[in-house]
Amino acid sequence: TLPPYQRKGYGKFLIQFSYELSKREGQAGTPERPLSDLGQVSYRRYWSRAILEVIWEHRGKISVADISKETAIALDDIVSTLQSHGLVKYYRGNYMVSASSPRHLEEIVVAWCPWVLRDGGKGRGARGDGEARVGDGGLAVDPEYLYWSPDPDRLPIHASRRARQAATGSPVGW
C-alpha cells in the first residue's frame, strides 16, 4: 500500500480480497516473495486470524490440508503461522494442528481474534456473512457480493465438471 494510504485498512482489504479470489479458483494462494517487513506483518496477521477462526470453529480437530481448503492459504504459510503460535506438530510425515490444551488454544484466539468468542464461539457463521469478519475492523470483503468467476483454463485439474461448468456458464462444459 502506498505510504499515504497505510494504516487505513486498504492492505488488509486487498489481502482478504486476493484470498477470496483464490477460494473461487479452488487454489491456495500465497503472496509474491520476497515480502517487505510491513508486508510480512500484514500477511502474518491475516493468516493468524483466518486460520485461528477455522481452528476454533472446528474445535482444533482439523488438518492443515483442510484449513488450506477452507481459507485458500498455502500449506507452507499455514504451517509457519501455526509454528509461530505453537499449534503444530510434525508426526509421521504430516503436520497436525495440536494445542497443548483447550485453554492454550482459547488464549491464542482471545489474543488474535476475540470476536470469535464474542459471537458465542460460533466463529464466522454467527454473523451470517461469510468471512467478512477476518481482520477485525476497517474494510472487509463480503464474499456474498463478490461476482467473479475464474478463468476455466486456470481451474485445478481436480475441479469437478460441475465447477468447470459453473465457471464457464456453459451447461455442456468445455
Coordinates of C-alpha atoms in Angstrom, one line a residue:
T1 CA 0.0 0.0 0.0
L2 CA 1.3 3.4 -0.9
P3 CA 2.5 5.4 2.2
P4 CA -0.3 8.0 2.3
Y5 CA -2.9 5.1 2.4
Q6 CA -1.2 3.0 5.0
R7 CA -2.9 2.3 8.4
K8 CA -6.3 2.7 6.8
G9 CA -7.2 -0.9 6.2
Y10 CA -6.6 -1.0 2.4
G11 CA -3.7 -3.5 2.6
K12 CA -5.8 -5.8 4.8
F13 CA -8.7 -5.4 2.4
L14 CA -6.5 -6.3 -0.6
I15 CA -5.1 -9.4 1.2
Q16 CA -8.5 -10.6 2.0
F17 CA -9.8 -9.9 -1.5
S18 CA -7.0 -11.9 -3.1
Y19 CA -7.7 -14.9 -0.9
E20 CA -11.4 -14.7 -1.7
L21 CA -10.5 -14.8 -5.4
S22 CA -8.2 -17.8 -4.7
K23 CA -11.2 -19.6 -3.0
R24 CA -13.3 -19.0 -6.1
E25 CA -10.5 -20.5 -8.2
G26 CA -10.2 -23.5 -5.9
Q27 CA -6.5 -23.0 -5.4
A28 CA -4.4 -22.0 -2.4
G29 CA -2.7 -18.6 -2.8
T30 CA 0.4 -17.1 -1.4
P31 CA 1.9 -13.6 -1.7
E32 CA 4.7 -12.9 -4.1
R33 CA 8.0 -13.2 -2.4
P34 CA 10.1 -11.6 -1.0
L35 CA 7.7 -9.7 1.3
S36 CA 8.7 -6.3 2.8
D37 CA 8.8 -6.2 6.6
L38 CA 5.4 -4.5 6.7
G39 CA 4.0 -6.9 4.1
Q40 CA 5.2 -9.9 6.3
V41 CA 3.5 -8.4 9.3
S42 CA 0.2 -7.8 7.4
Y43 CA 0.1 -11.2 5.9
R44 CA 1.0 -12.9 9.2
R45 CA -1.8 -11.0 10.9
Y46 CA -4.3 -12.0 8.2
W47 CA -3.2 -15.7 8.2
S48 CA -3.3 -15.9 12.0
R49 CA -6.8 -14.5 12.2
A50 CA -8.2 -16.6 9.3
I51 CA -6.5 -19.8 10.5
L52 CA -7.5 -19.4 14.1
E53 CA -11.1 -18.7 13.2
V54 CA -11.2 -22.0 11.3
I55 CA -9.4 -24.0 14.1
W56 CA -11.8 -22.5 16.7
E57 CA -14.8 -23.3 14.6
H58 CA -13.7 -27.0 14.4
R59 CA -12.5 -27.0 18.0
G60 CA -9.0 -27.9 16.9
K61 CA -10.0 -31.1 15.1
I62 CA -9.0 -30.2 11.6
S63 CA -6.0 -31.0 9.4
V64 CA -3.6 -28.5 7.9
A65 CA -4.8 -29.5 4.4
D66 CA -8.4 -28.9 5.4
I67 CA -7.5 -25.4 6.7
S68 CA -5.9 -24.7 3.4
K69 CA -9.1 -25.8 1.5
E70 CA -11.2 -23.5 3.7
T71 CA -9.0 -20.5 3.7
A72 CA -7.2 -20.8 0.3
I73 CA -3.9 -20.1 2.2
A74 CA -0.9 -22.1 1.0
L75 CA 0.2 -25.0 3.2
D76 CA 3.7 -23.5 3.9
D77 CA 2.1 -20.3 5.1
I78 CA -0.3 -22.2 7.4
V79 CA 2.5 -24.3 8.9
S80 CA 4.7 -21.3 9.5
T81 CA 1.8 -19.4 11.1
L82 CA 0.9 -22.3 13.3
Q83 CA 4.5 -22.8 14.3
S84 CA 4.7 -19.2 15.4
H85 CA 1.7 -19.9 17.7
G86 CA 3.0 -23.2 18.9
L87 CA 0.0 -25.0 17.4
V88 CA 1.5 -27.5 15.1
K89 CA 3.4 -30.8 15.4
Y90 CA 5.1 -32.9 12.8
Y91 CA 4.1 -36.6 13.2
R92 CA 4.9 -39.4 10.8
G93 CA 5.5 -37.2 7.9
N94 CA 2.4 -34.9 8.4
Y95 CA 1.8 -31.6 10.1
M96 CA -1.0 -31.8 12.6
V97 CA -2.8 -29.0 14.5
S98 CA -2.0 -29.5 18.1
A99 CA -2.8 -27.3 21.1
S100 CA -1.3 -28.3 24.5
S101 CA -4.7 -27.7 26.0
P102 CA -8.1 -26.2 25.1
R103 CA -7.1 -23.3 27.4
H104 CA -3.9 -22.7 25.3
L105 CA -6.0 -22.5 22.1
E106 CA -8.5 -20.2 23.8
E107 CA -5.7 -17.8 25.0
I108 CA -4.4 -17.6 21.4
V109 CA -7.8 -17.0 20.0
V110 CA -8.5 -14.3 22.6
A111 CA -5.3 -12.5 21.6
W112 CA -5.8 -12.7 17.8
C113 CA -9.5 -12.8 17.1
P114 CA -11.6 -12.1 20.2
W115 CA -14.8 -11.6 18.1
V116 CA -14.9 -15.4 17.7
L117 CA -15.6 -15.7 21.4
R118 CA -18.0 -12.6 21.4
D119 CA -20.0 -14.3 18.7
G120 CA -20.8 -17.2 21.1
G121 CA -17.9 -19.3 19.9
K122 CA -19.5 -19.9 16.6
G123 CA -16.9 -18.2 14.5
R124 CA -17.8 -16.9 11.1
G125 CA -21.2 -18.4 11.0
A126 CA -22.5 -16.3 13.9
R127 CA -22.7 -13.2 11.7
G128 CA -24.1 -15.0 8.7
D129 CA -22.0 -13.0 6.3
G130 CA -19.3 -15.4 5.3
E131 CA -15.8 -14.3 6.2
A132 CA -16.2 -10.6 6.3
R133 CA -15.0 -10.5 9.9
V134 CA -11.4 -11.6 9.2
G135 CA -9.3 -8.6 10.1
D136 CA -11.5 -7.2 12.9
G137 CA -12.3 -3.7 11.8
G138 CA -11.7 -1.5 8.8
L139 CA -12.7 -2.5 5.4
A140 CA -13.8 -6.1 4.9
V141 CA -14.7 -8.2 1.8
D142 CA -18.1 -9.8 1.9
P143 CA -17.9 -12.8 -0.4
E144 CA -21.7 -12.7 -0.9
Y145 CA -21.2 -9.6 -3.1
L146 CA -18.2 -10.8 -5.0
Y147 CA -19.3 -11.5 -8.5
W148 CA -16.4 -13.1 -10.3
S149 CA -15.7 -16.5 -11.9
P150 CA -12.3 -17.8 -12.6
D151 CA -10.8 -18.5 -16.0
P152 CA -11.8 -22.1 -16.7
D153 CA -8.4 -22.8 -18.2
R154 CA -6.8 -22.0 -14.8
L155 CA -9.2 -24.2 -12.7
P156 CA -7.3 -27.0 -11.0
I157 CA -7.2 -30.4 -12.7
H158 CA -9.1 -32.0 -9.9
A159 CA -12.0 -29.5 -10.2
S160 CA -15.3 -31.2 -10.7
R161 CA -17.1 -31.0 -14.0
R162 CA -19.9 -29.0 -12.2
A163 CA -17.3 -26.4 -11.0
R164 CA -15.9 -26.1 -14.6
Q165 CA -19.4 -25.7 -15.9
A166 CA -20.2 -23.0 -13.3
A167 CA -17.1 -21.2 -14.2
T168 CA -17.8 -21.2 -17.9
G169 CA -21.5 -20.7 -17.6
S170 CA -22.0 -23.4 -20.2
P171 CA -24.2 -26.5 -19.5
V172 CA -22.1 -28.5 -21.9
G173 CA -18.8 -27.8 -20.2
W174 CA -15.6 -27.4 -22.3

